[in-house]
Amino acid sequence: MASMKHFHLFSRYLTIALTLFQSLISCFFNFPILIKIADSFLSLYFLVFCDLRPVTVDLDDGETTVHFWISGHRRISRPNLVMLHGYGGNSKWQFVHQVSDLSKSFNLFIPDLVFFGKSYTKNADRSVEIQARSIAGGLKKLGCDGTGRGRISVYSISYGGFVAYKMAEMWPEMMEKLVIVSSGVGFTQQQKTAEMRKHGGDCSKMLVPKTPVDLRMLVKISTNTGLTFVDWIPDFILSQFIAVMYEKNRQELLELAKNLLEREEAELHVISQKTLIVWGDKDKVFPLEHGYRLQRHLQNSRLEIIKETGHAVNVEAPTTLNNLITSFILSV
């Protein structure tokens, strides 16, 4: 009888242990713990190796909060450089290959665009203008008001290019130089529709992936090499990345994309800032011909083409891109 009692007790404890183990495994696969850990390591990298500090700015509109990574020890001898990311996640993940080098030459201001990362607004506007106003408002509160040492240069990629161009148009006194990388600034409605058709016509799957298949497609379209290692990453890890980067504000991100792709733009304003345009010659999102078109539109600009590189120049050729940005902005 005693042995039977011990057996039942052992079975009970084993059942409890197995249940706990199953819960832990379920948490490991379903809760985005791996991406959360990776995101924390990125924050540590920004803090320790790049001398950047997180700052949250509440704007005067009472509706908008903008999160920045900024240089911890700003130097008068260094120009101010604002880095505006695109749709592929928050600023940390997009600029991780660049911040270490650029932080040695510039006072960096790296915001999360509204609804990306930790930036948010209660405003119902989903236009590029709300992004530009939010970033400019945050920069002014951080001392970049366009006077004295408060002038900025801006490096922008893809969606960030639309925002940067609007900032250059609305606050010319604030911005000294502009770098636009792989951005469809000035696209007509017809051109937008034509590019969407090449990728199935549904921007949501490309810009705001919902499944691992969607995310792999985004990587394939955005890069020339295809970053084939992504094919070997298990689906549950890609699902965790999607959960962290897109799920919280999925509807707002879709609305931003819809506003960008469906609105009919007025004739593109000619900005006064000296502009560097950088393009990958294998860009499948915004083909190189649009880089040439933008360069022709802006007389005070030059175009640099990076060979064997796709849309994600910041991932495929970060060193080359950093060198172009640094030499352009530091040149007199």
Tab-separated table of C-alpha atoms in Angstrom:
chain	number	residue	atom	x	y	z
A	1	MET	CA	0.000	0.000	0.000
A	2	ALA	CA	2.838	2.358	0.892
A	3	SER	CA	4.552	1.763	-2.414
A	4	MET	CA	1.262	2.373	-4.231
A	5	LYS	CA	0.810	5.645	-2.356
A	6	HIS	CA	4.326	6.719	-3.267
A	7	PHE	CA	3.652	5.804	-6.890
A	8	HIS	CA	0.504	7.976	-7.001
A	9	LEU	CA	2.377	10.840	-5.302
A	10	PHE	CA	5.215	10.514	-7.815
A	11	SER	CA	2.721	10.472	-10.692
A	12	ARG	CA	1.067	13.600	-9.350
A	13	TYR	CA	4.373	15.479	-9.082
A	14	LEU	CA	5.413	14.258	-12.529
A	15	THR	CA	2.139	15.507	-13.985
A	16	ILE	CA	2.653	18.923	-12.358
A	17	ALA	CA	6.254	19.063	-13.612
A	18	LEU	CA	5.215	18.145	-17.159
A	19	THR	CA	2.453	20.753	-17.096
A	20	LEU	CA	4.922	23.433	-15.983
A	21	PHE	CA	7.411	22.311	-18.631
A	22	GLN	CA	4.733	22.479	-21.325
A	23	SER	CA	3.775	25.972	-20.147
A	24	LEU	CA	7.401	27.110	-20.329
A	25	ILE	CA	7.837	25.652	-23.818
A	26	SER	CA	4.588	27.300	-24.922
A	27	CYS	CA	5.785	30.614	-23.492
A	28	PHE	CA	9.140	30.205	-25.237
A	29	PHE	CA	7.543	29.616	-28.629
A	30	ASN	CA	4.506	31.902	-28.403
A	31	PHE	CA	5.576	34.814	-26.209
A	32	PRO	CA	8.165	36.951	-28.058
A	33	ILE	CA	10.802	36.409	-25.392
A	34	LEU	CA	13.686	35.843	-27.835
A	35	ILE	CA	13.051	39.073	-29.741
A	36	LYS	CA	12.528	40.948	-26.476
A	37	ILE	CA	15.939	39.723	-25.322
A	38	ALA	CA	17.515	40.679	-28.658
A	39	ASP	CA	15.879	44.110	-28.466
A	40	SER	CA	17.306	44.589	-24.965
A	41	PHE	CA	20.788	43.685	-26.212
A	42	LEU	CA	20.391	46.249	-28.992
A	43	SER	CA	19.535	48.880	-26.385
A	44	LEU	CA	22.619	47.882	-24.410
A	45	TYR	CA	24.724	48.147	-27.580
A	46	PHE	CA	23.389	51.650	-28.254
A	47	LEU	CA	24.111	52.681	-24.666
A	48	VAL	CA	27.549	51.164	-24.119
A	49	PHE	CA	29.212	51.048	-27.530
A	50	CYS	CA	27.562	54.001	-29.292
A	51	ASP	CA	27.192	56.448	-26.372
A	52	LEU	CA	23.489	56.931	-27.095
A	53	ARG	CA	20.757	57.619	-24.552
A	54	PRO	CA	16.988	57.045	-24.792
A	55	VAL	CA	14.851	60.172	-24.452
A	56	THR	CA	11.069	60.492	-24.612
A	57	VAL	CA	9.623	63.854	-25.665
A	58	ASP	CA	5.998	64.879	-25.083
A	59	LEU	CA	4.923	67.445	-27.674
A	60	ASP	CA	2.903	70.564	-26.934
A	61	ASP	CA	-0.128	69.198	-28.781
A	62	GLY	CA	-0.854	66.975	-25.767
A	63	GLU	CA	-1.386	64.017	-28.090
A	64	THR	CA	2.034	62.946	-29.311
A	65	THR	CA	5.054	61.296	-27.718
A	66	VAL	CA	8.267	60.825	-29.693
A	67	HIS	CA	11.035	58.482	-28.582
A	68	PHE	CA	14.642	59.311	-29.510
A	69	TRP	CA	18.074	57.815	-29.127
A	70	ILE	CA	20.471	60.764	-28.828
A	71	SER	CA	24.224	61.155	-28.293
A	72	GLY	CA	24.993	61.104	-24.589
A	73	HIS	CA	27.866	63.578	-24.861
A	74	ARG	CA	27.157	66.055	-27.628
A	75	ARG	CA	30.154	68.028	-28.886
A	76	ILE	CA	30.131	71.493	-30.397
A	77	SER	CA	32.692	70.376	-32.991
A	78	ARG	CA	30.323	67.758	-34.409
A	79	PRO	CA	27.329	68.443	-36.690
A	80	ASN	CA	23.884	67.225	-35.677
A	81	LEU	CA	22.646	64.265	-37.727
A	82	VAL	CA	19.047	63.033	-37.613
A	83	MET	CA	18.447	59.469	-38.832
A	84	LEU	CA	14.952	58.607	-40.111
A	85	HIS	CA	14.116	54.943	-40.627
A	86	GLY	CA	11.737	53.173	-43.006
A	87	TYR	CA	8.995	50.594	-42.503
A	88	GLY	CA	11.116	47.595	-41.468
A	89	GLY	CA	10.814	47.829	-37.681
A	90	ASN	CA	11.986	50.504	-35.253
A	91	SER	CA	15.096	52.686	-35.432
A	92	LYS	CA	17.318	50.310	-33.425
A	93	TRP	CA	16.844	47.356	-35.757
A	94	GLN	CA	17.223	49.418	-38.934
A	95	PHE	CA	20.337	51.363	-37.945
A	96	VAL	CA	22.222	48.804	-35.857
A	97	HIS	CA	24.861	48.417	-38.601
A	98	GLN	CA	25.483	52.159	-38.828
A	99	VAL	CA	25.244	53.883	-35.458
A	100	SER	CA	28.669	52.914	-34.125
A	101	ASP	CA	30.556	54.527	-37.012
A	102	LEU	CA	28.277	57.549	-37.376
A	103	SER	CA	28.315	58.275	-33.634
A	104	LYS	CA	32.064	58.998	-33.930
A	105	SER	CA	31.486	61.890	-36.350
A	106	PHE	CA	28.081	63.308	-35.426
A	107	ASN	CA	25.761	64.245	-32.600
A	108	LEU	CA	23.046	61.709	-33.402
A	109	PHE	CA	19.290	62.131	-33.042
A	110	ILE	CA	17.504	58.873	-33.919
A	111	PRO	CA	13.713	58.981	-33.482
A	112	ASP	CA	11.151	56.245	-33.835
A	113	LEU	CA	8.610	57.547	-36.330
A	114	VAL	CA	5.084	57.773	-34.950
A	115	PHE	CA	3.510	54.293	-34.440
A	116	PHE	CA	6.929	52.681	-34.769
A	117	GLY	CA	8.819	51.628	-31.658
A	118	LYS	CA	7.836	53.792	-28.690
A	119	SER	CA	6.502	56.844	-30.557
A	120	TYR	CA	2.739	57.348	-30.540
A	121	THR	CA	-0.011	59.886	-31.143
A	122	LYS	CA	-3.744	60.136	-30.463
A	123	ASN	CA	-4.087	62.297	-33.568
A	124	ALA	CA	-6.146	60.590	-36.286
A	125	ASP	CA	-3.998	62.065	-39.066
A	126	ARG	CA	-1.980	59.389	-40.920
A	127	SER	CA	-0.165	61.605	-43.384
A	128	VAL	CA	3.533	62.210	-43.933
A	129	GLU	CA	2.907	65.710	-42.567
A	130	ILE	CA	2.011	64.407	-39.089
A	131	GLN	CA	5.262	62.455	-39.059
A	132	ALA	CA	7.235	65.549	-40.111
A	133	ARG	CA	5.533	67.763	-37.515
A	134	SER	CA	6.099	65.198	-34.778
A	135	ILE	CA	9.808	64.718	-35.511
A	136	ALA	CA	10.423	68.452	-35.972
A	137	GLY	CA	8.522	69.210	-32.751
A	138	GLY	CA	10.603	66.697	-30.839
A	139	LEU	CA	13.870	68.015	-32.284
A	140	LYS	CA	13.006	71.593	-31.323
A	141	LYS	CA	12.455	70.476	-27.727
A	142	LEU	CA	15.897	68.845	-27.839
A	143	GLY	CA	17.551	72.092	-28.930
A	144	CYS	CA	17.529	71.662	-32.711
A	145	ASP	CA	15.595	74.843	-33.458
A	146	GLY	CA	17.521	75.955	-36.547
A	147	THR	CA	19.543	78.668	-34.825
A	148	GLY	CA	23.275	78.601	-34.119
A	149	ARG	CA	24.367	75.041	-33.353
A	150	GLY	CA	20.725	73.946	-33.547
A	151	ARG	CA	20.791	73.241	-37.281
A	152	ILE	CA	20.580	69.638	-38.458
A	153	SER	CA	21.405	67.405	-41.378
A	154	VAL	CA	19.105	64.471	-42.042
A	155	TYR	CA	19.844	60.969	-43.310
A	156	SER	CA	16.654	59.185	-44.345
A	157	ILE	CA	15.822	55.871	-45.938
A	158	SER	CA	12.683	54.682	-47.769
A	159	TYR	CA	9.561	55.873	-45.863
A	160	GLY	CA	11.804	58.128	-43.800
A	161	GLY	CA	12.740	59.905	-47.030
A	162	PHE	CA	9.168	61.110	-47.493
A	163	VAL	CA	9.211	62.498	-43.944
A	164	ALA	CA	12.623	64.142	-44.351
A	165	TYR	CA	11.648	65.772	-47.640
A	166	LYS	CA	8.511	67.219	-46.045
A	167	MET	CA	10.609	68.547	-43.139
A	168	ALA	CA	13.011	70.183	-45.603
A	169	GLU	CA	10.064	71.838	-47.319
A	170	MET	CA	8.277	73.000	-44.132
A	171	TRP	CA	11.314	74.050	-42.036
A	172	PRO	CA	14.132	75.027	-44.428
A	173	GLU	CA	15.814	77.094	-41.726
A	174	MET	CA	16.250	73.980	-39.562
A	175	MET	CA	17.830	71.627	-42.105
A	176	GLU	CA	21.255	72.223	-43.621
A	177	LYS	CA	21.839	69.064	-45.706
A	178	LEU	CA	19.722	66.073	-46.674
A	179	VAL	CA	20.568	62.473	-47.531
A	180	ILE	CA	17.803	60.451	-49.210
A	181	VAL	CA	18.333	56.712	-49.656
A	182	SER	CA	16.049	54.473	-51.747
A	183	SER	CA	12.912	56.588	-51.355
A	184	GLY	CA	9.987	57.055	-53.737
A	185	VAL	CA	9.702	60.774	-53.060
A	186	GLY	CA	7.729	62.442	-55.822
A	187	PHE	CA	5.999	59.285	-57.068
A	188	THR	CA	2.815	59.965	-59.001
A	189	GLN	CA	-0.307	57.951	-58.276
A	190	GLN	CA	0.232	56.078	-61.538
A	191	GLN	CA	3.803	55.171	-60.561
A	192	LYS	CA	2.723	54.004	-57.114
A	193	THR	CA	0.052	51.760	-58.642
A	194	ALA	CA	2.520	50.333	-61.162
A	195	GLU	CA	5.049	49.441	-58.460
A	196	MET	CA	2.363	47.877	-56.242
A	197	ARG	CA	1.232	45.653	-59.124
A	198	LYS	CA	4.737	44.236	-59.429
A	199	HIS	CA	4.418	42.885	-55.898
A	200	GLY	CA	0.827	41.671	-56.013
A	201	GLY	CA	-0.896	45.017	-55.472
A	202	ASP	CA	-1.320	44.576	-51.695
A	203	CYS	CA	0.997	46.860	-49.745
A	204	SER	CA	-0.032	45.400	-46.377
A	205	LYS	CA	1.795	42.096	-46.869
A	206	MET	CA	4.963	43.847	-47.978
A	207	LEU	CA	5.073	46.760	-45.532
A	208	VAL	CA	3.269	45.266	-42.523
A	209	PRO	CA	3.924	41.500	-42.605
A	210	LYS	CA	1.549	39.262	-40.704
A	211	THR	CA	3.108	35.820	-41.198
A	212	PRO	CA	6.639	34.415	-41.555
A	213	VAL	CA	5.939	33.967	-45.280
A	214	ASP	CA	5.141	37.691	-45.558
A	215	LEU	CA	8.311	38.631	-43.668
A	216	ARG	CA	10.509	36.431	-45.848
A	217	MET	CA	8.925	38.030	-48.919
A	218	LEU	CA	9.679	41.505	-47.517
A	219	VAL	CA	13.342	40.557	-47.041
A	220	LYS	CA	13.520	39.027	-50.523
A	221	ILE	CA	12.060	42.128	-52.170
A	222	SER	CA	14.154	44.556	-50.114
A	223	THR	CA	17.564	42.992	-50.710
A	224	ASN	CA	19.602	41.944	-53.707
A	225	THR	CA	21.322	39.068	-51.904
A	226	GLY	CA	17.990	37.956	-50.418
A	227	LEU	CA	19.757	37.443	-47.056
A	228	THR	CA	19.215	33.714	-47.488
A	229	PHE	CA	19.888	32.981	-43.815
A	230	VAL	CA	16.333	34.213	-43.150
A	231	ASP	CA	15.077	31.050	-44.871
A	232	TRP	CA	16.761	29.036	-42.126
A	233	ILE	CA	15.254	30.984	-39.225
A	234	PRO	CA	12.374	28.994	-37.669
A	235	ASP	CA	8.875	30.344	-38.177
A	236	PHE	CA	8.306	30.809	-34.444
A	237	ILE	CA	11.218	33.295	-34.229
A	238	LEU	CA	9.970	35.260	-37.238
A	239	SER	CA	6.486	35.257	-35.673
A	240	GLN	CA	7.984	36.715	-32.499
A	241	PHE	CA	9.686	39.457	-34.518
A	242	ILE	CA	6.370	40.291	-36.186
A	243	ALA	CA	4.614	40.361	-32.798
A	244	VAL	CA	7.142	42.827	-31.358
A	245	MET	CA	7.497	45.102	-34.397
A	246	TYR	CA	4.032	45.208	-35.925
A	247	GLU	CA	1.188	43.849	-33.803
A	248	LYS	CA	0.771	46.653	-31.246
A	249	ASN	CA	0.046	49.340	-33.857
A	250	ARG	CA	-0.789	47.150	-36.871
A	251	GLN	CA	-3.930	49.074	-37.841
A	252	GLU	CA	-2.185	52.443	-37.603
A	253	LEU	CA	0.764	51.186	-39.676
A	254	LEU	CA	-1.620	49.951	-42.357
A	255	GLU	CA	-3.373	53.334	-42.360
A	256	LEU	CA	-0.037	55.139	-42.732
A	257	ALA	CA	0.846	52.930	-45.707
A	258	LYS	CA	-2.569	53.415	-47.296
A	259	ASN	CA	-2.333	57.195	-46.923
A	260	LEU	CA	1.139	57.210	-48.473
A	261	LEU	CA	0.264	54.986	-51.426
A	262	GLU	CA	-3.218	56.259	-52.251
A	263	ARG	CA	-2.954	60.024	-51.819
A	264	GLU	CA	-2.442	62.061	-54.975
A	265	GLU	CA	0.626	64.217	-54.437
A	266	ALA	CA	0.816	67.789	-55.664
A	267	GLU	CA	3.780	68.727	-57.837
A	268	LEU	CA	6.955	67.966	-55.882
A	269	HIS	CA	8.362	71.067	-54.219
A	270	VAL	CA	11.967	71.916	-55.095
A	271	ILE	CA	13.834	72.083	-51.792
A	272	SER	CA	16.828	74.365	-51.268
A	273	GLN	CA	19.028	72.043	-49.185
A	274	LYS	CA	22.121	70.459	-50.668
A	275	THR	CA	21.036	66.839	-51.186
A	276	LEU	CA	22.800	63.509	-51.551
A	277	ILE	CA	20.704	60.775	-53.192
A	278	VAL	CA	21.878	57.184	-52.702
A	279	TRP	CA	20.429	54.188	-54.533
A	280	GLY	CA	21.103	50.495	-54.900
A	281	ASP	CA	21.275	49.541	-58.563
A	282	LYS	CA	19.222	46.385	-57.869
A	283	ASP	CA	16.413	48.116	-55.938
A	284	LYS	CA	13.154	46.245	-56.602
A	285	VAL	CA	10.972	48.468	-54.395
A	286	PHE	CA	11.847	51.849	-55.940
A	287	PRO	CA	13.806	51.103	-59.134
A	288	LEU	CA	16.932	53.121	-59.921
A	289	GLU	CA	15.189	55.161	-62.618
A	290	HIS	CA	13.369	57.027	-59.844
A	291	GLY	CA	16.700	57.972	-58.298
A	292	TYR	CA	17.736	59.553	-61.598
A	293	ARG	CA	14.379	61.334	-61.810
A	294	LEU	CA	14.747	62.793	-58.311
A	295	GLN	CA	18.293	63.938	-59.071
A	296	ARG	CA	17.094	65.751	-62.206
A	297	HIS	CA	14.352	67.430	-60.146
A	298	LEU	CA	16.815	68.770	-57.569
A	299	GLN	CA	19.553	70.866	-59.172
A	300	ASN	CA	21.462	71.138	-55.887
A	301	SER	CA	21.903	67.368	-55.605
A	302	ARG	CA	24.057	64.449	-56.659
A	303	LEU	CA	23.293	60.761	-57.086
A	304	GLU	CA	25.499	57.946	-55.805
A	305	ILE	CA	24.745	54.401	-57.014
A	306	ILE	CA	25.882	51.368	-55.008
A	307	LYS	CA	26.431	48.313	-57.175
A	308	GLU	CA	24.866	44.905	-56.517
A	309	THR	CA	22.675	46.358	-53.759
A	310	GLY	CA	18.928	46.324	-53.323
A	311	HIS	CA	16.481	48.569	-51.479
A	312	ALA	CA	17.919	47.943	-48.000
A	313	VAL	CA	21.226	49.750	-48.558
A	314	ASN	CA	21.585	50.196	-44.782
A	315	VAL	CA	21.721	46.390	-44.394
A	316	GLU	CA	23.588	45.321	-47.528
A	317	ALA	CA	26.188	48.104	-47.766
A	318	PRO	CA	26.294	49.962	-44.411
A	319	THR	CA	30.021	50.816	-44.535
A	320	THR	CA	29.812	52.286	-48.035
A	321	LEU	CA	26.685	54.212	-47.069
A	322	ASN	CA	28.303	55.527	-43.872
A	323	ASN	CA	31.303	56.759	-45.842
A	324	LEU	CA	29.074	58.582	-48.331
A	325	ILE	CA	27.013	60.200	-45.554
A	326	THR	CA	30.061	61.273	-43.563
A	327	SER	CA	32.006	62.743	-46.469
A	328	PHE	CA	28.921	64.582	-47.786
A	329	ILE	CA	27.864	66.178	-44.509
A	330	LEU	CA	31.373	67.035	-43.273
A	331	SER	CA	32.428	68.556	-46.594
A	332	VAL	CA	32.387	72.371	-46.739
